[in-house]
Each structure stands twice: as C-alpha cells, then as structure tokens.
Amino acid sequence: MKFIQEKPKAGVICNYGMIDHFRSSYISLDFILPLSAENATGMSLLAGVLSRGSENFPSMDVISRYLAENYGASFSINAGKAGEMEILTFATRFLDNECAIDGEDIRAAILTLLQEIIFRPLVDKDGFFEEYVAQEKQNLADKITGLFNDKRLYALEQCKALMCADEPFGVCELGDLETLKTFNRQTLYRFFQNMVNNAQIVITYVGKEEGDFLNSLADGFAERASSVPEAILRDAPPKVQEIIDPMKLNQSKLNLGFRLGPEAQKNGAACRLFNVLYGGSANSKLFMNVRERLSLCYYCSSAMDRFKNVMFVASGVESEKYEQARAEIEAQLKAVAIGDFTDDEFQSAKSYLIDSVRGMLDSESALAASIISSTLRGEMKTIEQEIKEIEAVSREDLIAVAKEIQLDTVYFLKGVQNGE
Amino acid sequence: MIQSEIIASEAIHAEYEKITHPSGLTVYFMHKQGNAKKAAMIAAKFGSINYTFSTQDGRQVTVPNGTAHFLEHKLFEGEQGNAFDFYAKTGAKANAYTSNDKTAYYFICTDRFEENLDVLLSFVTHPYLTNENVEKEKGIIAQEIKMYEDEPGWQGYFTMVQGLYQNHPIRRDIAGTVEDIYSLTPEILMDCYRTFYHPKNLVMAVVGDVEKETVLVALDRYFGDVADLEFGKMPIEEPLESGERYVEKAMLVSKPIFHIGFKDNETDVKGFALSKKEMEVEILLEYLFGKSSSFYKELYEAGLINGEFDCWYDLSDYFSFCVINGESNDPKKVEECAFAHIALLKEKGIDKDRFRAIRNGLYGSIIMDAEQSYGMANRLVANNLNGAETFDAIDALQQITAEDLLARAEKMFAKERSCLSVIQPIKEEE
C-alpha cells in the first residue's frame, strides 16, 4: 500500500490510499467541525436535506437512477462524531473504469455527482427548499426519538451522555430535538455556507488510479484556518456515578464508562492492544470470563473512542445478575492492570490486532476511515507502519495503559416486568 | 476420485472451481490474487426448519425449537478447549450462524490460513458434548434469546413470517424459547449431528490468495470415505394463501415499524432457473420499491416513509418471499400504495430505460461483491445449498426480458399471498 497526502490549500487535505487488487474504488469527502449541539444537529439535518438533490439532480430518484446507470455505484451522506468532532461524510464506492461495458468514465461521473451535491444544492433566494427542510426536520426528529428502539444502542448513548453531561462528548451525534427547532431554511443555509467555508476538509480516495483528480473537488473550496478540534480530557470523579433506569424489558443492558490516561494517548498501539485483550475480541478477558466461564451474558465487549480517550463496556444480562456482572467486568480490568495475563494471551491479542489492520486492505471504506483518523491525528501511516508499531508493544506498555484506566459511570437499563 | 469443474464468467472475468471430494463433500475454491483476506466457510444443510427427521438408524425424531442453533454454539467446543483459543493464536476472526435452512461456520484471516483451516475442520468434525458444557451454554443462549425478544426489527420480521406461512416450519423460532433450550441434552444434539453433518450434507467454500493443494490436503485429513447417503428434500405442505393478512404486536418503539411480506406461489425451482428467478425478483424490487422508484419518491415526499426503509428477497429451496420494511405512522396506507404500484406495473408495462439502468446496477454490484473473500464464500455456499450456481446469475441477468419481469410480478405479488405486520408503540408504564 502506498499513501500520498496533499495539502492543496490551508484546511483542505487530499489523501490517496493506493491499493491495486480490487476492481472498485472509494471516494469520501469529510467536513469536520467541533462537536456541539448546533453542529451535530445542523450536520445531521444537512445529511437529509442535501441528499434530496441538486440543481442538475433535482430529486432522490434521479440520483438513484444515475447511480444504477453508473454500474451500481453507492452514495451516502452521514453525520457522526469522533471524539469531540462532528463529521459530515459524503461517501461513494464505484466500479473501476476497466469494467465499464461501453467504455464509460465512471469515476468522472461520480466526481460530477459529488461536485453537484456539495456545490450546487437546491436553493432559492431564501435558502434551501421549504418543503425539503420541513420533511427532513421531521425525519431527523424521528431518528432522534428512534434511538430508543434499539435498547443496546440506547443504553450506550445514555451512558455516554450521563458520563459527559457537561462536555461536548455528551452531545448525541444526531443532535437534539430542542436545537432542531431552531433551524429553518434560512438558518440551515447559513449553517451550510459557514460549514463549506470554515470546516476542516479531508478528501480521501482509495483505489488504484494515479493522478490528482481529487483537486476537482478541492478546487471548489477557499482556504481556511487549519485546526482540528481537540477533545477535553478529564479524570473520573472520585466517586463512581451509578444510574439505574427501570424499563419493561426482557433483558437488562449494562454499560460502564471509563476514562483512559496519558499512556493511552501517548502509545496508541498499546492502547488498541489493551482493548483487544480486555474486551475487544472473542478471545478477550470479558468474553472468556463474563460469557464463557460465568454464562452471564451473550455479549460483553469493550470499545474505545481514542480521540476522547474513553472506553465503554456493554453487556446484556439478567436484572438480578447486575452486581455479579459489574464486579466481574471491574475485576478483569484489575487483572490486566496487575499483569495477570499470559504471554499467549498477549501474543494472541497482537495477532488479532495485526490481522484486523492488515484486513483493512480489503475494505476500501475501512481503509479510508483509518486514513482519515490518522489525518486528524496529524499522523501519516501505512498499514505496514501500523503493524510494526503493534509488534513493538511490550507487556509493560499494555499494563501501563491499563493501570491508568478509571471507572467513571455505570448505567444500568434494568429490565422489569409488569407490576415490579 | 476427486471430481472438479471450472465455472467461469466471461462477463465479469472471474472463475472458481467446484470440487467433489470422495467423501461426498462439495467444495468451492476461488483464488483471489492479492486479496489480504482469506475466508473459509463450511455449512450443513440443517437449520431451524429441520425439526423432525429420521436418524441413520431409522428412528423418527422430533427436536425442540432452537436445536440447530444450540448445536452451532456447541461445535465451538472440543476436548482440547474452545475453538476461539485456537483461532486466537493466528489472529483469525471466526464465527458461525444458524438460519432457517442452514448452519454455517467460518473464519477470515490474513495469515496462517492452513492452521485456521485445521481448526475449522477439526471442530466441525469432532463434536464434544458433555452434560456440563451443554448446561453451561444454556445461560448464554438464554441471554441471546432475550436480546432478540427486545429487538423490534427482528420481532416485526418474524411476526410477518408467522403470518405469511400457515404450516411451514419456517414459522419455528430459530433460537427457540428459553424453555425449549432448557430441555436439550447431549443425546438430542448428537442425533442431529449424526444425521445432518454427513459430508454429503455439507458444503464448503474457500476464497482468497490460497493454494488449492492446501485445501485438498486438509480435506483428506478430516473426511475419509464414508457410507453414501441420500438426503431427500423434506416434504412441506403449505397452502398458497397467507395465514393472516394483518398481524401486530406492541413494543417499546417510538414509531410503528412495518414489514410487508409477499409469498411466492412457485417453489421447487432449481439450477439456472432459480438464479434467473432471483435476478428477476431483484430487478422487480428495485423497479417497484427501490430508492429509484416512483413509489419511494411519492411516499417519502408525503412523509409516509423515511430513510429507514428497505426491501429484499428471502430465498431458499424451501421458501421464497419478498419483504418491504420501514417506519410509518400509517402502515396500512403504505401497503395500499405498494399494491397500487404493483397494479400500475401490470397495466403500464416495463419502462425500458429504467430496466436497463437497474440491470447495469446489478451487474456492477455483482462484480464489486465478488471482490470480497468472505462475501464470495458465503454466496457460493448459500447458492449451492439452494441448488443454484453463483455465476449463473450473471448470465441470467443478460437474458431477462421485460416479459419475464411481468410474468414474475404476477407470481410474486398478490394480495391473498401477502401479510402486513406492524410493531405498534406502547407507552412505558411507570
């Protein structure tokens, strides 16, 4: 894999991740703003409104038909958070030109679509179309209230929001209903213009075609102050925050939120390795103990946000097993922190992580996501370099990460039956 | 004697090999030069629908719901320990799943393929069932069952399937209830294993930058000559009409979730005809309800549906039905509009330009999907178990005419063979 990064102007970065074994390619364009209720809500609403069409692609079915004609290309607009950044992503995957039956230039057609959607949205003198904004406000409101439908996700979101109630990270990536009310077609259009002119921009290509074709997108942007929003890092409070919410459910959802320390920030490879060993794989401490040894759950796993330097453990258990499951999850963290894991477990975690990293070469979207993450950290690493770093991690490095981890918040969505 | 045949597609410049091992096992091998990931899958034609059967020693056995799925969990355990411990040494990602008609085990790795293949084959061919380890699994699976009980998407889908079919064993829950699985014993599981994990009832696929010889050598180690067996198709008596036209259930959701099912009136299609049918249905679904359709545009603009919308085709040699799924405050109106658009298609015929665009889109998607090691292995296995050959779909796609599509629409979409399922919101009780 070859990795080329260009900075055609301040605040605008173009990445080319070169892999040559697939017959398809991927292009994404990311707008990055600091995470706040306004930015999360505005970007989520834009994801809906911009997908409705542009001057030359005036409705959704026109876009879909264009994608089908271009050999089943996919196109999506999504807003999401990473640490304390809100990112609006335009992503597309498409077949390489060599496969076009009549010699069409598929890549050029896809770049045209991206330019259209981003630079020529459907507007009149007052802003976006009233009808589209009203409908997409309703759709976003449905999405925000619909978070409740998936109880696993809902419980995790609750845990994040309660742990970081007065930090930007506590903001839901979809935004919130109160802020949504403040947007109308004029204010949303102003928000859009502000985003286009001031957000950090990362444009990423993954595929095999050489060239500087991403400039056709970069050219549309003015230069801007170059600064990636940084997350606030905090320690856990002296006393663990515990919240128990009863709900009529068959299964209770247990979530634990942890703060990571400076070692995790300093040694990214050791931090990722810790996660694999502790709860990030089917061979992890959590899986092997909470599930396999104690039969307490079907799933129990950990995941990190490395920009925010936090970790969340999620599991589904019986209501009356709350204490036991929580104690075991905490005990396994202590075990890792005192070095109570075998060399086999340590080597397995390395193999697992290296396999995951190498496997990204077969997924254009995963590779692009990894390139974008590195870009936002100000790093430029190929897959091979990442693997070398993982290989170099020692047991002591991993223990150093584990030792600093502090439990901050426990959120228990407690399943109760009628009458309880 | 190993028999083998090369199956190539000129249209997409790709090929794979179909091998019949002397044991009776069918193996697909596709060499993908340069892919980082190597995938292997082995699947038994044994799923939740196979609840009653005669064993090799001639006993008729009826097992509780959830048995195939329980056995899937248990085949990760061996005398030497858990399969995950062995995969962990190489960093491979391993998993398994059970559906209505199959149980599939697989791994995906970027290194040490041979060792991983050894783990996969060794665990699938050596069941290790004790009272203790069967008991231990019950707690885990009970939590898996309870997780699904709280998932509105799955509940809505399964409620629809139960409304659509009257007698068909697809109505049986894949994981069973907690009571079902607590009645399981090692003996019941072994009856299933001996009956359904015969090499002739298994199919395997290997896709990636792997040497074929590696695979053949491993097969000889785990599959010897065994007595030949005939696996006939289980007879199923299912009326053409759906059992219910409307079903509902109340759950903690923010907005009603609907699934509209359309039961096919044609079963027992095999081989090339099945692949052609699958492509016809895929084209029709996009044409009628996909994001490029006037149905989607009209309903989206009217606020009757939102971005949470999907349609797909569920196909096996035991069942065939289409599903439209989404969120709406007025699911009955959505159903009404769906039938109006079906009627419109029958009346107006097929628009040639849209047909061509959708066909192009499918062609591109097939090439892109065929690049992925795991996705391709899964497809080769699933198609084989349905009695189809994966690359037939590409040739079929070229042959389909507008008339074929109209004829297919007649067979697939009829009111008396449909069912609307709705998950209605309930207010949480204080």
CSV table of N, CA, C and O in Angstrom, one decimal, chain B residues 141-175:
chain,number,residue,atom,x,y,z
B,141,ILE,N,-27.2,-18.8,25.8
B,141,ILE,CA,-28.2,-18.8,24.8
B,141,ILE,C,-29.5,-18.1,25.3
B,141,ILE,O,-30.1,-17.4,24.6
B,142,ALA,N,-29.8,-18.4,26.6
B,142,ALA,CA,-31.0,-17.7,27.1
B,142,ALA,C,-30.9,-16.2,27.0
B,142,ALA,O,-31.8,-15.5,26.7
B,143,GLN,N,-29.7,-15.7,27.2
B,143,GLN,CA,-29.5,-14.2,27.1
B,143,GLN,C,-29.5,-13.8,25.6
B,143,GLN,O,-30.0,-12.7,25.3
B,144,GLU,N,-29.1,-14.7,24.7
B,144,GLU,CA,-29.2,-14.4,23.3
B,144,GLU,C,-30.7,-14.3,22.9
B,144,GLU,O,-31.1,-13.4,22.2
B,145,ILE,N,-31.5,-15.2,23.4
B,145,ILE,CA,-32.9,-15.2,23.1
B,145,ILE,C,-33.6,-14.0,23.6
B,145,ILE,O,-34.4,-13.3,23.0
B,146,LYS,N,-33.2,-13.6,24.9
B,146,LYS,CA,-33.8,-12.4,25.5
B,146,LYS,C,-33.5,-11.1,24.8
B,146,LYS,O,-34.2,-10.2,24.7
B,147,MET,N,-32.2,-11.1,24.2
B,147,MET,CA,-31.8,-10.0,23.5
B,147,MET,C,-32.7,-9.8,22.2
B,147,MET,O,-33.2,-8.7,21.9
B,148,TYR,N,-33.0,-10.9,21.5
B,148,TYR,CA,-33.9,-10.8,20.3
B,148,TYR,C,-35.3,-10.5,20.7
B,148,TYR,O,-36.0,-9.8,19.9
B,149,GLU,N,-35.7,-10.9,21.9
B,149,GLU,CA,-37.1,-10.6,22.3
B,149,GLU,C,-37.3,-9.1,22.5
B,149,GLU,O,-38.4,-8.6,22.3
B,150,ASP,N,-36.2,-8.4,22.7
B,150,ASP,CA,-36.3,-6.9,22.9
B,150,ASP,C,-36.0,-6.1,21.6
B,150,ASP,O,-36.0,-4.9,21.5
B,151,GLU,N,-35.7,-6.9,20.5
B,151,GLU,CA,-35.4,-6.2,19.2
B,151,GLU,C,-36.6,-6.1,18.3
B,151,GLU,O,-37.0,-7.0,17.7
B,152,PRO,N,-37.1,-4.8,18.2
B,152,PRO,CA,-38.3,-4.7,17.4
B,152,PRO,C,-38.2,-5.1,15.9
B,152,PRO,O,-39.1,-5.6,15.3
B,153,GLY,N,-37.0,-4.9,15.3
B,153,GLY,CA,-36.8,-5.2,13.9
B,153,GLY,C,-37.0,-6.7,13.7
B,153,GLY,O,-37.7,-7.1,12.8
B,154,TRP,N,-36.3,-7.5,14.5
B,154,TRP,CA,-36.4,-8.9,14.4
B,154,TRP,C,-37.9,-9.4,14.7
B,154,TRP,O,-38.4,-10.3,14.0
B,155,GLN,N,-38.5,-8.9,15.8
B,155,GLN,CA,-39.8,-9.3,16.2
B,155,GLN,C,-40.8,-9.0,15.1
B,155,GLN,O,-41.7,-9.8,14.8
B,156,GLY,N,-40.7,-7.8,14.4
B,156,GLY,CA,-41.6,-7.4,13.3
B,156,GLY,C,-41.4,-8.4,12.1
B,156,GLY,O,-42.4,-8.8,11.5
B,157,TYR,N,-40.2,-8.7,11.8
B,157,TYR,CA,-39.9,-9.6,10.7
B,157,TYR,C,-40.5,-11.0,11.0
B,157,TYR,O,-41.2,-11.6,10.2
B,158,PHE,N,-40.2,-11.5,12.2
B,158,PHE,CA,-40.6,-12.9,12.5
B,158,PHE,C,-42.1,-13.0,12.6
B,158,PHE,O,-42.7,-14.0,12.2
B,159,THR,N,-42.8,-11.9,13.2
B,159,THR,CA,-44.2,-11.9,13.2
B,159,THR,C,-44.8,-12.0,11.8
B,159,THR,O,-45.8,-12.7,11.6
B,160,MET,N,-44.2,-11.3,10.9
B,160,MET,CA,-44.6,-11.3,9.5
B,160,MET,C,-44.5,-12.7,8.9
B,160,MET,O,-45.5,-13.2,8.3
B,161,VAL,N,-43.4,-13.3,9.1
B,161,VAL,CA,-43.2,-14.7,8.6
B,161,VAL,C,-44.2,-15.6,9.1
B,161,VAL,O,-44.8,-16.4,8.4
B,162,GLN,N,-44.6,-15.5,10.4
B,162,GLN,CA,-45.6,-16.4,11.0
B,162,GLN,C,-47.0,-16.1,10.5
B,162,GLN,O,-47.8,-16.9,10.4
B,163,GLY,N,-47.2,-14.8,10.0
B,163,GLY,CA,-48.5,-14.5,9.4
B,163,GLY,C,-48.6,-15.0,8.0
B,163,GLY,O,-49.6,-15.5,7.5
B,164,LEU,N,-47.4,-14.9,7.3
B,164,LEU,CA,-47.4,-15.3,5.9
B,164,LEU,C,-47.6,-16.8,5.6
B,164,LEU,O,-48.2,-17.2,4.7
B,165,TYR,N,-47.0,-17.6,6.5
B,165,TYR,CA,-47.0,-19.0,6.3
B,165,TYR,C,-48.0,-19.7,7.3
B,165,TYR,O,-48.1,-19.2,8.4
B,166,GLN,N,-48.6,-20.7,6.9
B,166,GLN,CA,-49.6,-21.4,7.7
B,166,GLN,C,-49.1,-22.6,8.5
B,166,GLN,O,-49.2,-22.8,9.7
B,167,ASN,N,-48.4,-23.5,7.7
B,167,ASN,CA,-47.9,-24.8,8.3
B,167,ASN,C,-46.4,-24.9,8.2
B,167,ASN,O,-45.8,-25.8,8.8
B,168,HIS,N,-45.8,-24.1,7.4
B,168,HIS,CA,-44.4,-24.2,7.1
B,168,HIS,C,-43.5,-24.1,8.3
B,168,HIS,O,-43.7,-23.3,9.2
B,169,PRO,N,-42.5,-25.0,8.5
B,169,PRO,CA,-41.6,-24.9,9.7
B,169,PRO,C,-40.8,-23.7,9.7
B,169,PRO,O,-40.1,-23.4,10.7
B,170,ILE,N,-40.8,-22.8,8.7
B,170,ILE,CA,-40.1,-21.5,8.8
B,170,ILE,C,-40.8,-20.7,9.9
B,170,ILE,O,-40.2,-19.7,10.4
B,171,ARG,N,-42.0,-21.1,10.3
B,171,ARG,CA,-42.7,-20.4,11.4
B,171,ARG,C,-42.0,-20.7,12.8
B,171,ARG,O,-42.3,-20.0,13.8
B,172,ARG,N,-41.1,-21.7,12.8
B,172,ARG,CA,-40.5,-22.0,14.1
B,172,ARG,C,-39.3,-21.0,14.4
B,172,ARG,O,-38.5,-20.7,13.5
B,173,ASP,N,-39.2,-20.7,15.6
B,173,ASP,CA,-38.2,-19.7,16.0
B,173,ASP,C,-36.8,-20.3,15.9
B,173,ASP,O,-36.6,-21.5,16.3
B,174,ILE,N,-35.9,-19.6,15.3
B,174,ILE,CA,-34.5,-20.2,15.1
B,174,ILE,C,-33.8,-20.5,16.4
B,174,ILE,O,-33.2,-21.5,16.5
B,175,ALA,N,-33.9,-19.6,17.4
B,175,ALA,CA,-33.2,-19.8,18.6
B,175,ALA,C,-34.1,-20.6,19.6
B,175,ALA,O,-33.6,-21.0,20.7
